[in-house]
CSV table of C-alpha atoms in Angstrom, one decimal:
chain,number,residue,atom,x,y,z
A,13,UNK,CA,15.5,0.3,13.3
A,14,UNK,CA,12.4,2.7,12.4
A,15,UNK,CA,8.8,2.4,12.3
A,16,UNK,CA,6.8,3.1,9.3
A,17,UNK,CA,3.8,3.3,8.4
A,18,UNK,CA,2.3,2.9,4.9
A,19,UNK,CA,-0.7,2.9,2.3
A,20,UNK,CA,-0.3,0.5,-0.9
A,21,UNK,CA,-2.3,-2.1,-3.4
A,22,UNK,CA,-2.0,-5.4,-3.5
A,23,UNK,CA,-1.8,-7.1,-7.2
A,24,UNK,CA,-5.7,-7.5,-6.9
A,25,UNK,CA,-6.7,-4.2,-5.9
A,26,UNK,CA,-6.8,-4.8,-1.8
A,27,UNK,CA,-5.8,-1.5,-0.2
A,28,UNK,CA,-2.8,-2.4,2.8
A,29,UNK,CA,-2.8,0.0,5.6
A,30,UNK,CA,-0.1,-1.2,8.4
A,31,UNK,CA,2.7,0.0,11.1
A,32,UNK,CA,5.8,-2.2,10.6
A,33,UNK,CA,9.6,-1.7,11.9
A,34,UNK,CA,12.2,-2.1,9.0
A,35,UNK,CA,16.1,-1.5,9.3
A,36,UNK,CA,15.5,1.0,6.3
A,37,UNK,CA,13.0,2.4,4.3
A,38,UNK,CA,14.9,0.9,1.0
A,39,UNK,CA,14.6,-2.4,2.8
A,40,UNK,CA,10.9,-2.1,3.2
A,41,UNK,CA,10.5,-0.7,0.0
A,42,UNK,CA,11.8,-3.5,-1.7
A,43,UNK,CA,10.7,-6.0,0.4
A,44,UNK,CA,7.2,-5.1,-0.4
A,45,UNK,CA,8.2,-4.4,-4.3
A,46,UNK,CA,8.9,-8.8,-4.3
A,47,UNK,CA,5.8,-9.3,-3.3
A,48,UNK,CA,3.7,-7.3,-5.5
A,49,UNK,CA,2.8,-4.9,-3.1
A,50,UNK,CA,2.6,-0.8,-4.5
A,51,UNK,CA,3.2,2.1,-2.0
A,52,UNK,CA,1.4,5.2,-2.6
A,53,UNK,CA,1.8,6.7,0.5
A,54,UNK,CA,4.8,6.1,3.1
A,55,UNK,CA,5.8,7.7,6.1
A,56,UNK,CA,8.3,7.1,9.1
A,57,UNK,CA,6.9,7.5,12.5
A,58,UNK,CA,9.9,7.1,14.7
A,59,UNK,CA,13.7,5.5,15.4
A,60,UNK,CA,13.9,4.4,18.9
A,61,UNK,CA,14.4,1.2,18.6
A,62,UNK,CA,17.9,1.5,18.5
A,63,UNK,CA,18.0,4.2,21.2
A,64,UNK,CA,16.9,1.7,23.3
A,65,UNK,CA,19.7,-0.4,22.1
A,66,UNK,CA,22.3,2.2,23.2
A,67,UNK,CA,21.3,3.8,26.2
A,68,UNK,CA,19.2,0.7,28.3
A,69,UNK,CA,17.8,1.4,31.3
A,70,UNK,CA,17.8,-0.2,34.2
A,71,UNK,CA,14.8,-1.6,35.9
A,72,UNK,CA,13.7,-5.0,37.2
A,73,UNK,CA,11.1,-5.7,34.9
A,74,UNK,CA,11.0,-9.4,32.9
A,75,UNK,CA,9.6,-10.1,30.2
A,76,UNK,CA,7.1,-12.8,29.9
A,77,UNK,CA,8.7,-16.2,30.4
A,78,UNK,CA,9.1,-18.0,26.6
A,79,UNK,CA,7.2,-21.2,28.2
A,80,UNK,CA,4.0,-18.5,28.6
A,81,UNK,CA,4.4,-17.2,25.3
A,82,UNK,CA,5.0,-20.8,23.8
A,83,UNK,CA,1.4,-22.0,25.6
A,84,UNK,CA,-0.1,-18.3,24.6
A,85,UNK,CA,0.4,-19.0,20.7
A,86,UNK,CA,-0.6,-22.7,21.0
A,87,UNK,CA,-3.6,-22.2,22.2
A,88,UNK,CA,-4.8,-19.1,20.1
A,89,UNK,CA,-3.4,-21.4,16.9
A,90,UNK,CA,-5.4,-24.1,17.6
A,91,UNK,CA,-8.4,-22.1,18.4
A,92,UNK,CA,-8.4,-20.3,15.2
A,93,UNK,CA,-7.8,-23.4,13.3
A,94,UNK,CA,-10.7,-25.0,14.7
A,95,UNK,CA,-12.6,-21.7,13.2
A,96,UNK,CA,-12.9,-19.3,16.4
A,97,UNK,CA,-13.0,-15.6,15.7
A,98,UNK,CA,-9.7,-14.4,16.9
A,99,UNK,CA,-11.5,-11.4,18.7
A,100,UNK,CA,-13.1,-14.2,20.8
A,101,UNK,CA,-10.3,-16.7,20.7
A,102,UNK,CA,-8.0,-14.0,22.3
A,103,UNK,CA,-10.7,-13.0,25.3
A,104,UNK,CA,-11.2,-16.6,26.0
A,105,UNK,CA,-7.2,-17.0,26.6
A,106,UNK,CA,-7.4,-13.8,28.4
A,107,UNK,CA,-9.1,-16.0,31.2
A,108,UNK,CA,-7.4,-18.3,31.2
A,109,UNK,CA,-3.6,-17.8,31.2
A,110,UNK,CA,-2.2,-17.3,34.7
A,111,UNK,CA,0.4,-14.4,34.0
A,112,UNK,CA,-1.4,-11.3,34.5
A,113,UNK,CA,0.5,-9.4,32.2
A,114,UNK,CA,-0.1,-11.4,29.4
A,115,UNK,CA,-3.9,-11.8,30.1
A,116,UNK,CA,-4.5,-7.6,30.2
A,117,UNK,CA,-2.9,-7.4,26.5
A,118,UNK,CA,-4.6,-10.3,25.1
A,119,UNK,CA,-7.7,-8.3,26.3
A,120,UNK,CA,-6.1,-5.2,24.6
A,121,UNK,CA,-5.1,-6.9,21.5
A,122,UNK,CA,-8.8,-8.3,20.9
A,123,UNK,CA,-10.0,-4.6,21.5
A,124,UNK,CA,-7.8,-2.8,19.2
A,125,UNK,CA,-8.3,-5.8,16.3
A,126,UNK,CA,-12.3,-5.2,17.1
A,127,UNK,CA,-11.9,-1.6,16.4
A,128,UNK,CA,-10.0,-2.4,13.0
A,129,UNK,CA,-6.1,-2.6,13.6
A,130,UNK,CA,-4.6,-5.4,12.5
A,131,UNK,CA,-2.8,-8.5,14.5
A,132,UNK,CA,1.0,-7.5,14.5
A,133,UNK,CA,-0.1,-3.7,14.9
A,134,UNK,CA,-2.4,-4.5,18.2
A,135,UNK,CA,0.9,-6.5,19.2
A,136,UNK,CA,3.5,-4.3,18.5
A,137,UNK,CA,2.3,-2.4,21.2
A,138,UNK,CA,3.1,-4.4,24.0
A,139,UNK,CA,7.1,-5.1,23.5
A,140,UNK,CA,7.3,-6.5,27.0
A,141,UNK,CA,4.5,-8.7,26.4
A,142,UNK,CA,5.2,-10.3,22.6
A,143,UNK,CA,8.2,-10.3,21.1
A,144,UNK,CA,9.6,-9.0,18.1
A,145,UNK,CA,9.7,-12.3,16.7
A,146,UNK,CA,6.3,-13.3,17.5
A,147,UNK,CA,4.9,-9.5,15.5
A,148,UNK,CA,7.0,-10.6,13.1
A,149,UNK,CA,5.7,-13.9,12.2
A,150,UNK,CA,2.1,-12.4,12.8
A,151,UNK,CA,2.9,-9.7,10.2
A,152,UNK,CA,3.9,-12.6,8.0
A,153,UNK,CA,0.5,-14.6,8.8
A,154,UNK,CA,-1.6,-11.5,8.1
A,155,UNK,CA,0.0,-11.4,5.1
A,156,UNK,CA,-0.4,-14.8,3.5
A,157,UNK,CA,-4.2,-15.4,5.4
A,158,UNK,CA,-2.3,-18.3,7.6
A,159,UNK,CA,-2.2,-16.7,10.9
A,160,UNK,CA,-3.0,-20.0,12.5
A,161,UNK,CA,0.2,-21.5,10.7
A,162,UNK,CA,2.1,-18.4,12.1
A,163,UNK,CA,1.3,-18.7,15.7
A,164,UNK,CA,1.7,-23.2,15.3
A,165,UNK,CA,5.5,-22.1,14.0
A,166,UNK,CA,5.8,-19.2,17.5
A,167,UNK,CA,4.8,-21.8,19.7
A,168,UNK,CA,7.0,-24.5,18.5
A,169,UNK,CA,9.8,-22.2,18.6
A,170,UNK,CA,9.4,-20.7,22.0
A,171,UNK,CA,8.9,-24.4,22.9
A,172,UNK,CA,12.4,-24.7,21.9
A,173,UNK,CA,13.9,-21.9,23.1
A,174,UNK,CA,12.1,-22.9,27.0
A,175,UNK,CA,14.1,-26.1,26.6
A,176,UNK,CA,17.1,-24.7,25.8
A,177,UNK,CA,17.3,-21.6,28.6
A,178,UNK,CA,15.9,-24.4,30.9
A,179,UNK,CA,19.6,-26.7,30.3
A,180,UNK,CA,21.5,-23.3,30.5
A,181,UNK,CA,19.7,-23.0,33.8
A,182,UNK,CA,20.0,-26.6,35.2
A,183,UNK,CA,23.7,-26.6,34.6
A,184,UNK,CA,24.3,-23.0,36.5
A,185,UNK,CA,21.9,-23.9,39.1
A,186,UNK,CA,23.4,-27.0,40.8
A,187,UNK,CA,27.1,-25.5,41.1
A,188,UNK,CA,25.6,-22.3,42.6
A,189,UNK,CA,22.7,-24.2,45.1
A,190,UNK,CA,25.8,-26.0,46.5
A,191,UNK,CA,28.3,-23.3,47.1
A,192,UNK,CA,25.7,-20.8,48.8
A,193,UNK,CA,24.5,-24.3,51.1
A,194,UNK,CA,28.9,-24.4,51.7
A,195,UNK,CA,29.1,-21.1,52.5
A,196,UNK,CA,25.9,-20.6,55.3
A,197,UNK,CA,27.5,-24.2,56.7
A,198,UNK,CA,30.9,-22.7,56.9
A,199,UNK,CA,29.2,-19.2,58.1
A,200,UNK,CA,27.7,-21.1,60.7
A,201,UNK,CA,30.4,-23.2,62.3
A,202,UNK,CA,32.1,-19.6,62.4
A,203,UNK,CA,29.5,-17.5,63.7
A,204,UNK,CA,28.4,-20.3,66.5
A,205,UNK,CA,30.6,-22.9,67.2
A,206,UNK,CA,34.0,-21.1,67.0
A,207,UNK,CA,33.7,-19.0,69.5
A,208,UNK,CA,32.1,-21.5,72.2
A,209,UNK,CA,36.0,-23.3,71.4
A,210,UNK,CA,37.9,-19.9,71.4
A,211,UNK,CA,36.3,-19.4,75.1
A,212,UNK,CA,37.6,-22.8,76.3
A,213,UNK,CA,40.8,-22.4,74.5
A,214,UNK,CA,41.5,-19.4,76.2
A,215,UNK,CA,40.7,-20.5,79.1
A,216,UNK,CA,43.4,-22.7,79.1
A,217,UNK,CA,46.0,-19.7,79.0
A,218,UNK,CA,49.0,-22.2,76.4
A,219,UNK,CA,49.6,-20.7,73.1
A,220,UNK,CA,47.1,-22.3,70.4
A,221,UNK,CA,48.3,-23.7,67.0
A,222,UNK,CA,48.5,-21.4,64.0
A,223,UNK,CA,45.6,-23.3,62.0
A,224,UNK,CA,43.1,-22.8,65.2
A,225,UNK,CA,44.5,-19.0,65.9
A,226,UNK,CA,43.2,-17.9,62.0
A,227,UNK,CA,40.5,-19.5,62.4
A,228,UNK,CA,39.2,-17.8,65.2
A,229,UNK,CA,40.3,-14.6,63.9
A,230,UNK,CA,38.3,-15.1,61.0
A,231,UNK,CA,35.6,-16.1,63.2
A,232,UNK,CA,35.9,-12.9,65.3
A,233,UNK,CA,36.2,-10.6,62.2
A,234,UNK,CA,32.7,-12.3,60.6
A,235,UNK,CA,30.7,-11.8,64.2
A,236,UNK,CA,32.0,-8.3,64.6
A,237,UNK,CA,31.7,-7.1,61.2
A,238,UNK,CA,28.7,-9.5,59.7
A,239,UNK,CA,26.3,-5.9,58.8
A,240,UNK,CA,29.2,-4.5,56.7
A,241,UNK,CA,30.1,-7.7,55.0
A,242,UNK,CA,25.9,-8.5,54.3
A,243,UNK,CA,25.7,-4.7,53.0
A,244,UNK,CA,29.0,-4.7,50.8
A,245,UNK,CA,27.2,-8.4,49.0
A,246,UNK,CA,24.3,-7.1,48.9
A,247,UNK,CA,25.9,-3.3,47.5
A,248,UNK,CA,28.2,-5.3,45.2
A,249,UNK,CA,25.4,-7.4,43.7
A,250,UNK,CA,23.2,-4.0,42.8
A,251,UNK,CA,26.4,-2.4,41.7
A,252,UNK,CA,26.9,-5.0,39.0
A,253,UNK,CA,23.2,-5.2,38.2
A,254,UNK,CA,23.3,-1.9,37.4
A,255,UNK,CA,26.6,-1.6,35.5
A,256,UNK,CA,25.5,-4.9,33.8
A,257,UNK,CA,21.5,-3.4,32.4
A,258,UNK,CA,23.3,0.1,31.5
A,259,UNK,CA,26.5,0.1,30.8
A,260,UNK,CA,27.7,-1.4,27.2
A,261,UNK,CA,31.2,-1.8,27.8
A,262,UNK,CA,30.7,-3.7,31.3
A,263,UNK,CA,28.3,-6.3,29.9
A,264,UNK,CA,30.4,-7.0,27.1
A,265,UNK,CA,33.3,-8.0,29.0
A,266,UNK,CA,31.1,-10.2,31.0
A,267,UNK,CA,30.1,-12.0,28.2
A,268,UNK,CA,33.4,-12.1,26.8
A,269,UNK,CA,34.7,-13.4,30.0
A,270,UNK,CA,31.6,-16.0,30.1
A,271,UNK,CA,32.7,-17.4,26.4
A,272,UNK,CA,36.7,-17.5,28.0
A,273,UNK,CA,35.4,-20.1,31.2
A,274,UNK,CA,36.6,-23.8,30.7
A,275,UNK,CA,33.4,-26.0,30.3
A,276,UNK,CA,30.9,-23.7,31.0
A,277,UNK,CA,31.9,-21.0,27.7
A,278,UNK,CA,31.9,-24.4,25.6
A,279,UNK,CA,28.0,-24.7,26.7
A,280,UNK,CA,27.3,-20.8,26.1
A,281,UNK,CA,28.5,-20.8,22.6
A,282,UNK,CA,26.3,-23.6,21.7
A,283,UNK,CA,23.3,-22.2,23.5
A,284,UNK,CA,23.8,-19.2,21.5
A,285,UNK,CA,24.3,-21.2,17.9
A,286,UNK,CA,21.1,-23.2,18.4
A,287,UNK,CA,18.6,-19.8,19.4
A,288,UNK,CA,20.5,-18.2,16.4
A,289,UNK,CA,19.9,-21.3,13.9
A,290,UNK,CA,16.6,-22.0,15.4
A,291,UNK,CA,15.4,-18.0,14.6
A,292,UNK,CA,16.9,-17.9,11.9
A,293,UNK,CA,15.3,-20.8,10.4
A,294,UNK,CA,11.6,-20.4,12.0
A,295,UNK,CA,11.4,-16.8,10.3
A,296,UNK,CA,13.0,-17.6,6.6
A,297,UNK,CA,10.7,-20.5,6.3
A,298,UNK,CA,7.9,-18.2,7.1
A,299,UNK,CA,8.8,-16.0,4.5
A,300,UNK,CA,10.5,-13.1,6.4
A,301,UNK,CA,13.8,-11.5,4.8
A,302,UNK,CA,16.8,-12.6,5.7
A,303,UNK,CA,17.7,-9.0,6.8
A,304,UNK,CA,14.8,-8.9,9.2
A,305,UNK,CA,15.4,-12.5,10.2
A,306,UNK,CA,19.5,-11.3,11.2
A,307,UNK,CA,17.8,-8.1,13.2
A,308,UNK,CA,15.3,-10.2,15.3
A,309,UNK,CA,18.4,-13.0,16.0
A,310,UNK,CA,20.7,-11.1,17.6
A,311,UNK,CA,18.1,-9.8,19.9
A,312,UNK,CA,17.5,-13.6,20.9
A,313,UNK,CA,20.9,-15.2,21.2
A,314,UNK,CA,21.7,-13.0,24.6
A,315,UNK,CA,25.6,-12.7,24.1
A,316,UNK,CA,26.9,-9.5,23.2
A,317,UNK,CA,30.1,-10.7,21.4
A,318,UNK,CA,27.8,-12.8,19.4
A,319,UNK,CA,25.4,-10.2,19.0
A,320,UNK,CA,27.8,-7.9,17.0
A,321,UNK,CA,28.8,-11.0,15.2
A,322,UNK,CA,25.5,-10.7,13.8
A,323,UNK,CA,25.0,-7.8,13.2
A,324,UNK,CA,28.0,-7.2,11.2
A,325,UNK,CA,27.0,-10.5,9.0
A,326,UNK,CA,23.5,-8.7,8.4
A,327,UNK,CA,25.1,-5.9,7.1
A,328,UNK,CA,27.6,-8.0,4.8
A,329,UNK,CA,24.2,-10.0,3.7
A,330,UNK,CA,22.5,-6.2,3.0
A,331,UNK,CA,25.6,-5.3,0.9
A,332,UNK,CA,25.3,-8.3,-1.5
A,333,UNK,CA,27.3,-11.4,0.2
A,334,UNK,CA,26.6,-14.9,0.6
A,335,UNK,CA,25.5,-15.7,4.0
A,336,UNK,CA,28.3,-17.8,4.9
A,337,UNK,CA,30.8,-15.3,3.8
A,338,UNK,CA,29.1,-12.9,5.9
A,339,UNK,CA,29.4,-15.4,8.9
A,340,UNK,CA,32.6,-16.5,8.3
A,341,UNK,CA,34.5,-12.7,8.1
A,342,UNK,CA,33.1,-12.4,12.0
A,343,UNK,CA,35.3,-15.2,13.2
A,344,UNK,CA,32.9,-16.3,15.7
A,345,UNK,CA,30.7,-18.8,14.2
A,346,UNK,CA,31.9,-22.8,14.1
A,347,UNK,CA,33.4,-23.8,11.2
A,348,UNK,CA,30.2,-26.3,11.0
A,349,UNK,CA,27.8,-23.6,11.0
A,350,UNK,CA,29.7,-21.4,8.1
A,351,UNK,CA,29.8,-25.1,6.0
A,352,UNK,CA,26.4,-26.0,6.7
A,353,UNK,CA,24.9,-22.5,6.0
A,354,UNK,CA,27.2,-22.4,2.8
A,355,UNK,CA,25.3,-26.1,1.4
A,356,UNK,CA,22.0,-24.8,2.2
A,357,UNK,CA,22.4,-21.4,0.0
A,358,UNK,CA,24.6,-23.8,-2.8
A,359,UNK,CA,21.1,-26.2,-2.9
A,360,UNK,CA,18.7,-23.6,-2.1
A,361,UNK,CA,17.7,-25.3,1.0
A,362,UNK,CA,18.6,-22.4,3.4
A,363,UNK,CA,15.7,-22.8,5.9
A,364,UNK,CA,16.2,-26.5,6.4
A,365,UNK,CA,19.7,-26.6,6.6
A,366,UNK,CA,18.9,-23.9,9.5
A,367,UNK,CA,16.7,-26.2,11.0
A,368,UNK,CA,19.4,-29.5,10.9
A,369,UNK,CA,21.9,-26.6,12.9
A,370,UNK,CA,19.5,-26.1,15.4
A,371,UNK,CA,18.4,-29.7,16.1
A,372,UNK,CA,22.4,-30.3,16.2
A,373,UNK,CA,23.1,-28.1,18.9
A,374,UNK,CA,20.3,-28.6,20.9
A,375,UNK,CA,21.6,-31.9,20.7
A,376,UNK,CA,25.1,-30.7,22.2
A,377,UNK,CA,23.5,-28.4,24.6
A,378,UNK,CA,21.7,-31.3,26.5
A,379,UNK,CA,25.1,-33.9,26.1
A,380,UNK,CA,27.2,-30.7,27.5
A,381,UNK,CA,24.7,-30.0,30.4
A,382,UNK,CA,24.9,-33.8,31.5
A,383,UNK,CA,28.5,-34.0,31.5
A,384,UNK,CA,29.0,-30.5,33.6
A,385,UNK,CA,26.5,-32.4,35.9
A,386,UNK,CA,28.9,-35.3,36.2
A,387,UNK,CA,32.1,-33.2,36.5
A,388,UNK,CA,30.9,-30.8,38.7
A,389,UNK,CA,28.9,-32.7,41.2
A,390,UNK,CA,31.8,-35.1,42.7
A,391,UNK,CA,34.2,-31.7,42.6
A,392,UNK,CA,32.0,-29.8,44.7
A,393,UNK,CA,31.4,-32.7,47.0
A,394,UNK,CA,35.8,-32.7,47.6
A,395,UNK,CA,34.9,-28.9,47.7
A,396,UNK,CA,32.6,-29.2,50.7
A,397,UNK,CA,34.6,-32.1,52.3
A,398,UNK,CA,37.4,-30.5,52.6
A,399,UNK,CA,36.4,-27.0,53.8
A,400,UNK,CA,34.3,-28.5,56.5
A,401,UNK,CA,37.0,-31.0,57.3
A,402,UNK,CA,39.5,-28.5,57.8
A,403,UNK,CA,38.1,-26.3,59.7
A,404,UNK,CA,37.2,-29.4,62.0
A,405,UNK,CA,40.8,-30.3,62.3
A,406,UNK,CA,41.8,-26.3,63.1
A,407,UNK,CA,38.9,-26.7,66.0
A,408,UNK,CA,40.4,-29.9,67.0
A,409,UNK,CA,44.4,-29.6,66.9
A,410,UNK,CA,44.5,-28.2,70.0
A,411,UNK,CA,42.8,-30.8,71.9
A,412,UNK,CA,45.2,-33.1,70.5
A,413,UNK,CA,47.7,-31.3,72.7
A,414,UNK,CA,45.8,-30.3,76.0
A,415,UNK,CA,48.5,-31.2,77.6
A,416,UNK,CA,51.2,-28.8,76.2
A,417,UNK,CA,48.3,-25.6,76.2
A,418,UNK,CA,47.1,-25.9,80.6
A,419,UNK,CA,49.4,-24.2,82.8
């Protein structure tokens, strides 16, 4: 990806001054060339886009949540519809949304539009604030005078895209609350309550069973050795952070492996399908290319496997091939997404039949989150029962034979 900037004439006369990001200068060239737009004076200000790409770094910076960004665009849409000055509309929000971040580059943004940059320009400048996607359809608002229309479609769309990341979370959430409440229960009983019994057993001078000997061993080796074991968790956890934010090859075997687990890898893929249908569809609707609209999706569906998926059909779109085609030749993509996309470029109804894939497979996110729910709730209940009830029964055998164990 590069940024350019440019001079040209519209069909009427209207000189266009703007920074955009294009895949390629032929891109944008043409691009603009379809819609009657002349360039007299072009010139490419820098590629680090995909820099950034390669070599991420690793910090603990988020991005603002899509649920801010969803209420962010609502509410500057529906103040510009009702005829506010977006200078004003955008100090008004300023005030009033609660994530700071957000707030300070509204407050930019209405500055640097006051002073005669454009919308998507003033954005552009804030990646960790808005989006790619939200620029994008900005750019395409500018463009056509419906900047209102624009920021209605964002907010719908990160509406969507809240839901969807919410499910993902819902169903990894419960499994995970449960296990860490198993493991500081069964930490517990081995850090107190073992070794109260090991004291008595001994005590008692007979020869303890084998079930009650490890588990006071294990007891012994987590009181004696509990700040090595906290620190090697706690080291492990940064160490994979780490390798995950900046090293390619790691984090594309952990999504590989996520994709590979029973259930779960079912729920990914479709979380994926429905952010990439549901981009794809929001930005060809609104008029941006299809070649931009591939760039900006594979930035939102998350997965790596997926993401080169995509970005191999983007460049088999860019070389002249159907869509479909381009999908199908990755091997990742349902066979109903291929067939569906395929019927929409046949009738000419691309953007809808976009639309139709994502309402599907939101659809099959939410029924996959409630059965996970179902399945794994009574396993981890046998899960917890069982642990606890056998290390009750290793703490108990002896007693059972007190008789055999005093001499």
């Amino acid at each position: 990806m590069a940024r350019f900037r440019y001079r040209a004439y519209d069909e009427k006369g209207n000189v266009i001054e703007r920074e955009v990001v294009y895949p390629s200068q032929e891109v944008l060239l043409s691009e603009l060339q379809s819609q009657g737009i002349y360039v007299v004076e072009l010139e490419v200000l820098e590629e680090e886009e995909k820099k950034k790409e390669e070599k991420p770094s690793f910090s603990f910076r988020r991005r603002v949540s899509d649920r801010d960004i969803s209420i962010f665009c609502r509410q500057l849409g529906t103040m510009v519809q009702a005829g506010v000055p977006l200078v004003e509309a955008l100090n008004v929000i300023a005030e009033q949304m609660p994530d700071r971040r957000l707030s300070e580059a509204s407050q930019e943004v209405a500055r640097m539009i006051s002073e005669g940059m454009s919308v998507s320009a003033a954005m552009r400048k804030f990646p960790h604030v808005f989006p790619e996607l939200v620029v994008n359809l900005m750019l395409v608002g500018e463009e056509t005078g419906k900047i209102d229309v624009a920021l209605l479609k964002a907010s719908e769309y990160y509406e969507k895209m809240a839901t969807i990341k919410g499910k993902i979370k819902s169903a990894s959430f419960y499994p995970t609350f449960v296990v860490i409440v198993a493991v500081t229960i069964v930490s517990g009983i081995l850090y107190f309550l073992v070794p109260t019994f090991a004291q008595i057993y001994s005590s008692l001078g007979g020869e303890l069973p084998l079930p009650t000997q490890m588990l006071i061993a294990a007891s012994n080796a987590l009181r004696n050795n509990l700040p090595l074991i906290l620190i090697f968790l706690i080291g492990s956890a940064l160490v994979f952070r780490y390798l995950y934010t900046t090293n390619y090859g790691f984090r594309r075997s952990v999504h590989a492996f996520m994709l590979r687990i029973p259930k779960m890898g079912s729920l990914f893929q479709k979380s994926a399908m429905a952010q990439f249908a549901r981009t794809m569809a929001t930005l060809f609707s609104s008029g941006v290319a299809l070649e931009r609209s591939f760039e900006i999706s594979k930035q939102v569906v998350g997965n790596t496997i997926i993401k080169e998926a995509l970005e191999a059909a983007g460049k088999g779109v860019v070389e002249g091939q159907p869509m479909y085609r381009a999908l199908e030749k990755t091997g990742v993509f349902p066979k109903l997404v291929v067939a569906m996309v395929r019927v929409g470029e046949d009738t000419g109804k691309l953007d809808q039949m976009l639309e139709t894939i994502a309402r599907f497979y939101e659809d099959e996110v939410d029924r996959t989150v409630d059965g996970l729910i179902k399945l794994i709730e009574p396993m981890l209940i046998v899960f917890i029962g069982g642990a606890v009830g056998l290390i009750l029964i290793a703490l108990y055998m002896p007693i059972f034979k007190l008789g055999e164990l005093i001499k």
